[in-house]
Coordinates of C-alpha atoms in Angstrom, one line a residue:
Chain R
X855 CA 24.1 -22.7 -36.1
X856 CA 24.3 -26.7 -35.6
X857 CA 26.8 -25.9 -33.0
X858 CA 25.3 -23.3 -31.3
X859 CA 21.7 -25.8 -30.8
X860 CA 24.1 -28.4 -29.0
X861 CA 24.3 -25.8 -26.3
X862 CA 21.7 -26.0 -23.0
X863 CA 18.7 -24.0 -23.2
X864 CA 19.5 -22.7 -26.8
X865 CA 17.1 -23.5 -29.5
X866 CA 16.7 -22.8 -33.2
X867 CA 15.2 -19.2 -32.2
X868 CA 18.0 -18.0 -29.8
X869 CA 20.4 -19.8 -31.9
X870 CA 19.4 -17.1 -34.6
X871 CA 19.3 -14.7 -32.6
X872 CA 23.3 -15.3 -31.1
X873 CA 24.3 -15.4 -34.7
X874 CA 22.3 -12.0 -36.1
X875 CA 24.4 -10.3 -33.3
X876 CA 27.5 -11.5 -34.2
X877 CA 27.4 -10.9 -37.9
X878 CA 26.6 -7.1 -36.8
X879 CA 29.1 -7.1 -33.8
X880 CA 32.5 -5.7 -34.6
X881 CA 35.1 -8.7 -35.6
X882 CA 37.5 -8.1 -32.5
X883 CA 34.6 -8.4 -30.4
X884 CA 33.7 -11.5 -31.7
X885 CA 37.8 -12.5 -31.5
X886 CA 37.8 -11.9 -28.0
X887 CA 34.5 -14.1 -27.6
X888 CA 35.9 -17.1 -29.0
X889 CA 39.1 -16.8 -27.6
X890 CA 37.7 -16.8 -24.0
X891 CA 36.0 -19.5 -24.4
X892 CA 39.2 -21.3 -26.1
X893 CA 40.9 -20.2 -22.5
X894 CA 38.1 -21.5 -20.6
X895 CA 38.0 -24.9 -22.3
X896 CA 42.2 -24.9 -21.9
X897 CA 42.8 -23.0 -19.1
X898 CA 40.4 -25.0 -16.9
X899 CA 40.5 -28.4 -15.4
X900 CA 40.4 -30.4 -12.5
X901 CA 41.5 -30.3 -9.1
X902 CA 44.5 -33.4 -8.3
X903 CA 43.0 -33.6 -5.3
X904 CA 39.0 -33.2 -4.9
X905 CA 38.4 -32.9 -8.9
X906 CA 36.9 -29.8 -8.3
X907 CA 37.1 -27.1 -11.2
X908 CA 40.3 -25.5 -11.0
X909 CA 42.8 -23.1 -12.8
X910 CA 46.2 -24.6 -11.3
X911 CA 47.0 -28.3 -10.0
X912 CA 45.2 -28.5 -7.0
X913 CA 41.9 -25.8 -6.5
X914 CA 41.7 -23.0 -4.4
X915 CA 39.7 -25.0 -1.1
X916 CA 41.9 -27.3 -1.0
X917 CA 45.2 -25.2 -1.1
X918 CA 42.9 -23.2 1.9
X919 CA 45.0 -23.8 5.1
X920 CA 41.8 -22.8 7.2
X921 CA 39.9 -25.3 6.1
X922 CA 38.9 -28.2 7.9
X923 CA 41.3 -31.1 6.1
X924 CA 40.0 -33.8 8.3
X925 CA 36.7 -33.9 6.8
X926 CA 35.6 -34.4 3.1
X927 CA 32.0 -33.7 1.6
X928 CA 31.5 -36.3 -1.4
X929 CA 29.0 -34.7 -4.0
X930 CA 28.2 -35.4 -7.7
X931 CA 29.2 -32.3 -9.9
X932 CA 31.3 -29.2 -9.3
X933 CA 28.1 -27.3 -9.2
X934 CA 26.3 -29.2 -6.2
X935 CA 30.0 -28.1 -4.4
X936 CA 29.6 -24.4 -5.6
X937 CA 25.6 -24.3 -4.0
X938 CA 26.7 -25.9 -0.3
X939 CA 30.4 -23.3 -0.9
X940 CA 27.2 -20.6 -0.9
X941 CA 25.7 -21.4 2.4
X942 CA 29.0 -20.5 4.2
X943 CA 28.3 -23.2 6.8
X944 CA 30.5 -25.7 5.7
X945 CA 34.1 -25.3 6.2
X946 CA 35.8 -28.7 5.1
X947 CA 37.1 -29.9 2.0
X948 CA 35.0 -31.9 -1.0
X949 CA 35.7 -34.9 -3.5
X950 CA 34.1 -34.7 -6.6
X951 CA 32.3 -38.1 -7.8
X952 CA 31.9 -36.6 -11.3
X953 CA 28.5 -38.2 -11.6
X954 CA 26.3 -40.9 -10.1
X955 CA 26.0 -45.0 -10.8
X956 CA 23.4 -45.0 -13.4
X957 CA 23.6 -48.3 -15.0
X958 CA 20.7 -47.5 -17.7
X959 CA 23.3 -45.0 -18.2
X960 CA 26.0 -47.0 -18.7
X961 CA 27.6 -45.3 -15.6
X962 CA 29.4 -47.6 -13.2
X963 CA 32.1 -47.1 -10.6
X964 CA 35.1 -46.9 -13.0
X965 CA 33.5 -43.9 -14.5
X966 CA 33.2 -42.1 -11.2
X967 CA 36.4 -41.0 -9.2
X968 CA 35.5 -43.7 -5.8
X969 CA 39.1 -44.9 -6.0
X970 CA 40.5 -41.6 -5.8
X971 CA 38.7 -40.7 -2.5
X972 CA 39.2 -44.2 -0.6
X973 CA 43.1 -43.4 -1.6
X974 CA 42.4 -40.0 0.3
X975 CA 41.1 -41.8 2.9
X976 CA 43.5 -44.6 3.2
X977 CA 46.9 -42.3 2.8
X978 CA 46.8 -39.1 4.4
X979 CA 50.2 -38.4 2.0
X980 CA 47.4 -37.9 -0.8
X981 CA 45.2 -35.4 1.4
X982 CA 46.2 -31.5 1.7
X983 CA 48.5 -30.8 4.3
X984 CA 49.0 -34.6 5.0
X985 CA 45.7 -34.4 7.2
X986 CA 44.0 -37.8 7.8
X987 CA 40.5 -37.9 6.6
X988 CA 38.2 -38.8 10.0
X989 CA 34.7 -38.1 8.6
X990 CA 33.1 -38.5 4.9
X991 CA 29.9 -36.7 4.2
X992 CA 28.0 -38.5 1.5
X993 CA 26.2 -35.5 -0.5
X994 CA 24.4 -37.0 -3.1
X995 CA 21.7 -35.9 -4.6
X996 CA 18.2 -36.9 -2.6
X997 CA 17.4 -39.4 -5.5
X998 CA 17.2 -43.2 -6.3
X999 CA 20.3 -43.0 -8.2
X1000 CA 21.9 -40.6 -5.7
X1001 CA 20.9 -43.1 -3.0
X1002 CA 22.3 -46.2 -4.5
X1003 CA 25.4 -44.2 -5.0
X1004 CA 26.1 -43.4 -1.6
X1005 CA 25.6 -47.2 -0.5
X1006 CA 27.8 -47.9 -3.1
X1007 CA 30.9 -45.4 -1.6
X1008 CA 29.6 -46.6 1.9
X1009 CA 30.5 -50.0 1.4
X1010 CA 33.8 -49.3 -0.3
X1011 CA 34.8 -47.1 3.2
X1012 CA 33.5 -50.1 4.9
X1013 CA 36.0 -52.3 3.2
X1014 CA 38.4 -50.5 3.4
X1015 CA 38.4 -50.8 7.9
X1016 CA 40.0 -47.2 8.3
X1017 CA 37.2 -46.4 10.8
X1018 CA 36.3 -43.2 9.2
X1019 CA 33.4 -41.9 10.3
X1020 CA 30.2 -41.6 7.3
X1021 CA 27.2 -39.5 7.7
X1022 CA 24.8 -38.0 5.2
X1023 CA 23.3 -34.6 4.8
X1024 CA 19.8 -34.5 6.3
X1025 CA 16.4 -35.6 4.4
X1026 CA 13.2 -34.4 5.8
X1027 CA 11.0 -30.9 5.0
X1028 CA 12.5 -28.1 3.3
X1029 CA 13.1 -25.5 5.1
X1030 CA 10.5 -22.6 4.4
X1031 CA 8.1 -25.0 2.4
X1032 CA 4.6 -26.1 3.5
X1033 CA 3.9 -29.8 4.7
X1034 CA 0.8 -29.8 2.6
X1035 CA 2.5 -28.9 -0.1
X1036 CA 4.7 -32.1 0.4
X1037 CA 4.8 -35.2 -1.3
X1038 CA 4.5 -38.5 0.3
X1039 CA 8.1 -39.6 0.4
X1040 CA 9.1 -36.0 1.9
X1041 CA 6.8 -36.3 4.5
X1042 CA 8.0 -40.0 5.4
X1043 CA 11.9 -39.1 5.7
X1044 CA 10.4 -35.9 7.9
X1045 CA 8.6 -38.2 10.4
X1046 CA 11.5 -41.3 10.3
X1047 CA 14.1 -38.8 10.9
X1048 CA 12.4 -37.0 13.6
X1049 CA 14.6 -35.9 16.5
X1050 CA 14.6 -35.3 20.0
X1051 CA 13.8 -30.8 21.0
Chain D
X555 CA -22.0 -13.2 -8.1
X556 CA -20.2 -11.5 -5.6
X557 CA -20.5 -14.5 -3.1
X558 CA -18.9 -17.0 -5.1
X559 CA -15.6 -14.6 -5.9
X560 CA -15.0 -15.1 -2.1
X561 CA -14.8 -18.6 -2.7
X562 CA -10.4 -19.7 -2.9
X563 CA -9.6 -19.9 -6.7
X564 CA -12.6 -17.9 -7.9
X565 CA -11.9 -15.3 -10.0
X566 CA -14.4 -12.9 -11.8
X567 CA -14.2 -14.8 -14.8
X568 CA -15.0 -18.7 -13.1
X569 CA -17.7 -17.0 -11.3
X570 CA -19.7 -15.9 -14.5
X571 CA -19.2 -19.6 -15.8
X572 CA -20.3 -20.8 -13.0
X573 CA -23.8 -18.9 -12.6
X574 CA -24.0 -19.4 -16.3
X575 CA -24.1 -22.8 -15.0
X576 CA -26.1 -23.0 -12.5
X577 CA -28.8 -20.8 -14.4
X578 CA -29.1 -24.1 -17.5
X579 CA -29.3 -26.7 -15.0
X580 CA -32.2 -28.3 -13.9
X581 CA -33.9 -26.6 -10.4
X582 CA -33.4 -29.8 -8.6
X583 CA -29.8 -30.3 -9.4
X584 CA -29.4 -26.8 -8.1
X585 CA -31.0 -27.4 -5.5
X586 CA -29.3 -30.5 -4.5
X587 CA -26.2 -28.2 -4.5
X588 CA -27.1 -25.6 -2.1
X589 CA -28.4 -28.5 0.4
X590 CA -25.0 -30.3 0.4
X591 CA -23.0 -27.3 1.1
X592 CA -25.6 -26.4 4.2
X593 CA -25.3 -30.1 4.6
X594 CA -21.7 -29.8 5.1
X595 CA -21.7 -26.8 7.1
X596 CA -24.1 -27.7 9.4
X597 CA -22.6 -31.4 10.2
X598 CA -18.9 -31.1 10.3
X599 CA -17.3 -30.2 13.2
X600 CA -14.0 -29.8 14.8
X601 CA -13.4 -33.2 17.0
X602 CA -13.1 -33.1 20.7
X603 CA -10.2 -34.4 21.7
X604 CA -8.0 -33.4 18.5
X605 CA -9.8 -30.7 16.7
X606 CA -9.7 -32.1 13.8
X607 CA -13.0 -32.1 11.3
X608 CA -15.2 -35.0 12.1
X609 CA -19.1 -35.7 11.7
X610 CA -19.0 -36.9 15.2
X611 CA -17.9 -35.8 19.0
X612 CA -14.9 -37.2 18.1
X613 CA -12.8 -38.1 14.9
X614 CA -12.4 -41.6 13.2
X615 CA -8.5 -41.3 14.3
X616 CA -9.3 -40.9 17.6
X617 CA -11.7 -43.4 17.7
X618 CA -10.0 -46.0 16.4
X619 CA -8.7 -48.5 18.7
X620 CA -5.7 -49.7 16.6
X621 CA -4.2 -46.3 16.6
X622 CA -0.9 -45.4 18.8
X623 CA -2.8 -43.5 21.8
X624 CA 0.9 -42.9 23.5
X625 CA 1.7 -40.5 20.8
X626 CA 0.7 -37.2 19.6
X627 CA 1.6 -35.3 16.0
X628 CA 1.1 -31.8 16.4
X629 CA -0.4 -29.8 13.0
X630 CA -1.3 -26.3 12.4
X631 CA -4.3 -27.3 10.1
X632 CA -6.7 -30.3 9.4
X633 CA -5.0 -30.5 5.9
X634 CA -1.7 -31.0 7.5
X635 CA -3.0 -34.3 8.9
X636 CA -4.4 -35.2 5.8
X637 CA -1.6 -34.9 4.2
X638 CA 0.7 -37.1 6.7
X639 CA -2.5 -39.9 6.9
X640 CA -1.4 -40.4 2.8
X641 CA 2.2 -41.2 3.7
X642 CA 0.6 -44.6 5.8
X643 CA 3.8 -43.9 8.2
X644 CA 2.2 -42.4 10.8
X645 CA -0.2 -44.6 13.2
X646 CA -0.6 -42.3 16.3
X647 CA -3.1 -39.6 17.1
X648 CA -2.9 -36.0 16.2
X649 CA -3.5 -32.2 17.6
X650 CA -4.5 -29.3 15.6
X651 CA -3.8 -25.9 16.6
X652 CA -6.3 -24.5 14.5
X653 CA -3.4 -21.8 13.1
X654 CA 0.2 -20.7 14.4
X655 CA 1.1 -18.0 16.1
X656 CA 1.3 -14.8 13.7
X657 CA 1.7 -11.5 16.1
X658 CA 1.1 -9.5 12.7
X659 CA -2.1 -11.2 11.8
X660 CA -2.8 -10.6 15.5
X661 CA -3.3 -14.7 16.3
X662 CA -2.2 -15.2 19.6
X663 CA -1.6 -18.7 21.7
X664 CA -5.9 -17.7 22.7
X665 CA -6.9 -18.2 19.1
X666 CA -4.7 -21.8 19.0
X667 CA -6.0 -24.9 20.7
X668 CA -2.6 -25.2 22.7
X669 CA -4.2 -25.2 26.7
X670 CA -6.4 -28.4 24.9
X671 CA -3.2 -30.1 23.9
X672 CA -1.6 -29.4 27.5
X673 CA -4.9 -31.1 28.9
X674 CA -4.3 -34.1 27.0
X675 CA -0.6 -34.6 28.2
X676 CA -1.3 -33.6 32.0
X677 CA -4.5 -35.7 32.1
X678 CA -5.2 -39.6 30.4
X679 CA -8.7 -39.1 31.0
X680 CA -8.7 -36.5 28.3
X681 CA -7.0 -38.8 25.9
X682 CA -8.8 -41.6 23.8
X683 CA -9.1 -44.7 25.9
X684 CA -7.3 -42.8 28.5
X685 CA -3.9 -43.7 27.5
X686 CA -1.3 -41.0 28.5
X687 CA 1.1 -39.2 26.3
X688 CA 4.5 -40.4 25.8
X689 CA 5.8 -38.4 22.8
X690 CA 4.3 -35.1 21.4
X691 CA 5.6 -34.6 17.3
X692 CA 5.9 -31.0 16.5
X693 CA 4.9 -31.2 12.6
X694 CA 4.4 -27.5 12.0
X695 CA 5.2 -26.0 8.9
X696 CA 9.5 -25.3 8.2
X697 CA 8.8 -21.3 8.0
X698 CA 9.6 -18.6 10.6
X699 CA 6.2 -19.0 12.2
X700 CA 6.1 -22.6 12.5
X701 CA 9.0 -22.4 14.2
X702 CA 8.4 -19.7 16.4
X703 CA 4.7 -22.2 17.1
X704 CA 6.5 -25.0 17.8
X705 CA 8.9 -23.0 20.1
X706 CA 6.2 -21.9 22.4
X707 CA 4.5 -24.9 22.5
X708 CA 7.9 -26.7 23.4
X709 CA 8.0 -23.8 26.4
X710 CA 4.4 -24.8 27.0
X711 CA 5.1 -28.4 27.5
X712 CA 8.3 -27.7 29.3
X713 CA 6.3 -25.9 32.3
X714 CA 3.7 -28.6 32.5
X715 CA 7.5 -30.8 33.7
X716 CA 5.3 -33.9 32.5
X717 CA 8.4 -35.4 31.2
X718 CA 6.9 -36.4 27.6
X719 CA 9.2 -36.7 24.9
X720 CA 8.9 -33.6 23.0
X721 CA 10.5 -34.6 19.0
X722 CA 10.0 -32.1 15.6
X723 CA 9.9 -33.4 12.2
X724 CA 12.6 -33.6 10.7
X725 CA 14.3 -31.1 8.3
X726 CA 16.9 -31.3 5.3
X727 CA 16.9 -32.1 1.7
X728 CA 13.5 -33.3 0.5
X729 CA 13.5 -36.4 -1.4
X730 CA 13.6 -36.4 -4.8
X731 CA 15.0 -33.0 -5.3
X732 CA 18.6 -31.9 -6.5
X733 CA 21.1 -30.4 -4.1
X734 CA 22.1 -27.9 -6.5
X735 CA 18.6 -26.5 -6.8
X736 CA 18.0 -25.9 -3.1
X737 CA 18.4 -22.6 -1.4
X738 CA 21.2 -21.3 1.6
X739 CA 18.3 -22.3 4.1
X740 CA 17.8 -26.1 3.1
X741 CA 21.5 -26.7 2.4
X742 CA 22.5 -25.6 5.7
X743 CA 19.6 -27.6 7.5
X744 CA 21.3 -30.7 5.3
X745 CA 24.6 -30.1 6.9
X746 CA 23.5 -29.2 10.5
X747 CA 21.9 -32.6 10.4
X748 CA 24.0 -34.6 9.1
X749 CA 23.8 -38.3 10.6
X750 CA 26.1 -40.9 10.8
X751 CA 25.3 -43.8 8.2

């Protein structure tokens, strides 16, 4: 049961709840259950390329030939790529930072995977398709940490003279919210980053 | 009873304490009540220039010589300005529209104060030291009907061919969130405006 509580969003409760169901589930059920998860944890790992999630060497965007290979979207965790794949409206490829600086943390740039994007950048041989990289969008999470981050990568691109070009994802309301509803650093970004009808 | 479960967050149950309230305290105190809610009735109005609620003719904001006459932040409702006056970023006047265009709640441009806010732009006079328009904000709420509000007003402005600035505020991630958290809606405003760092 200690195992089970290690897992997110189970407790004691559900953890005893999990474990009623498989003492009264037939043994090849519960076989196949832990073998899956044996695959997943073995059969699963990281993109060469973009450290995406990925069954094979490189993942399944960047062995797309329709996408964009000229332009990479930098993000935290697989999962904040998986929410912008869902939009459909961004048709480029990704590197995967596999966190954020957090020095409280103990997180600092040789934990993230920085080096392997500026080689991107700075070698087209390393890119998908041999495609030069012309634009990196930073797309962090809308936090201090996420923030400091994306200076961080910024002035490693800046070092590095290639001339790429850098932009961020847009901060300001969210679409379908209310502005009253907003707190006051929202409503900043929204009027600082106010453009032109 | 029945009066005060009109009141916003009154329930059945809020109402009884409440008379059960009002019926152990003092007369005087009660009565001190009811005066300050005629009290408020009867002395707050909408400001002349900018609609929005004031004791006097016209609003503190409006009055106040220190303020940015040259621009003007369009709202839907005097909370919206409230909310914006707490950020301390803004230091121009305002306009409330008194609403947004909602065809199924049958408000139409005649219930909003939109021919006021075209007064303002094609004549100083009507402006607060007379100073004449050089930017109008849109800062209507990020939901189909704001939009579709700040649309016709755009329109509105366009006709008047008075060659103000017409901006929006801006829209994308909201500070402090997580990307993975946001929905299709918000993720694609991110991307459509990205900028360049």
């Amino acid at each position: 049961m200690a195992e089970l509580c290690k897992l997110p969003g189970i407790g004691r409760r559900s953890a005893e709840r999990l474990i009623f169901h498989v003492l009264k589930a037939p043994a090849d059920e519960v076989d196949r259950l832990a073998r899956s998860l044996d695959d997943t944890k073995s059969g699963v790992r990281h993109c060469d390329v973009c450290y995406n999630l990925s069954e094979r060497s490189r993942c399944r965007i960047c062995e797309d030939p329709e996408r964009d290979r000229s332009r990479v979207l930098v993000v935290e965790q697989p999962r904040d790529l998986i929410a912008i794949e869902q939009t459909g409206q961004y048709r480029g490829l990704y590197h995967v930072l596999m966190g954020r600086l957090s020095p409280l943390d103990g997180i600092g740039p040789d934990e993230l995977t920085v080096d392997a994007l500026l080689d991107r950048v700075r070698d087209p041989s390393k890119q998908p398709g041999g495609v030069g990289v012309e634009e990196i969008v930073l797309g962090l999470n809308p936090t201090l940490e996420g923030d400091g981050t994306a200076l961080y990568v910024k002035e490693r691109l800046d070092e590095l003279g290639s001339g790429v070009t850098v932009t961020r994802l847009a901060r300001g309301l969210p679409s379908g919210g209310s502005l009253e509803m907003m707190n006051k650093a929202v409503l900043a970004d929204a009027l600082a980053g106010r453009r032109t009808l």
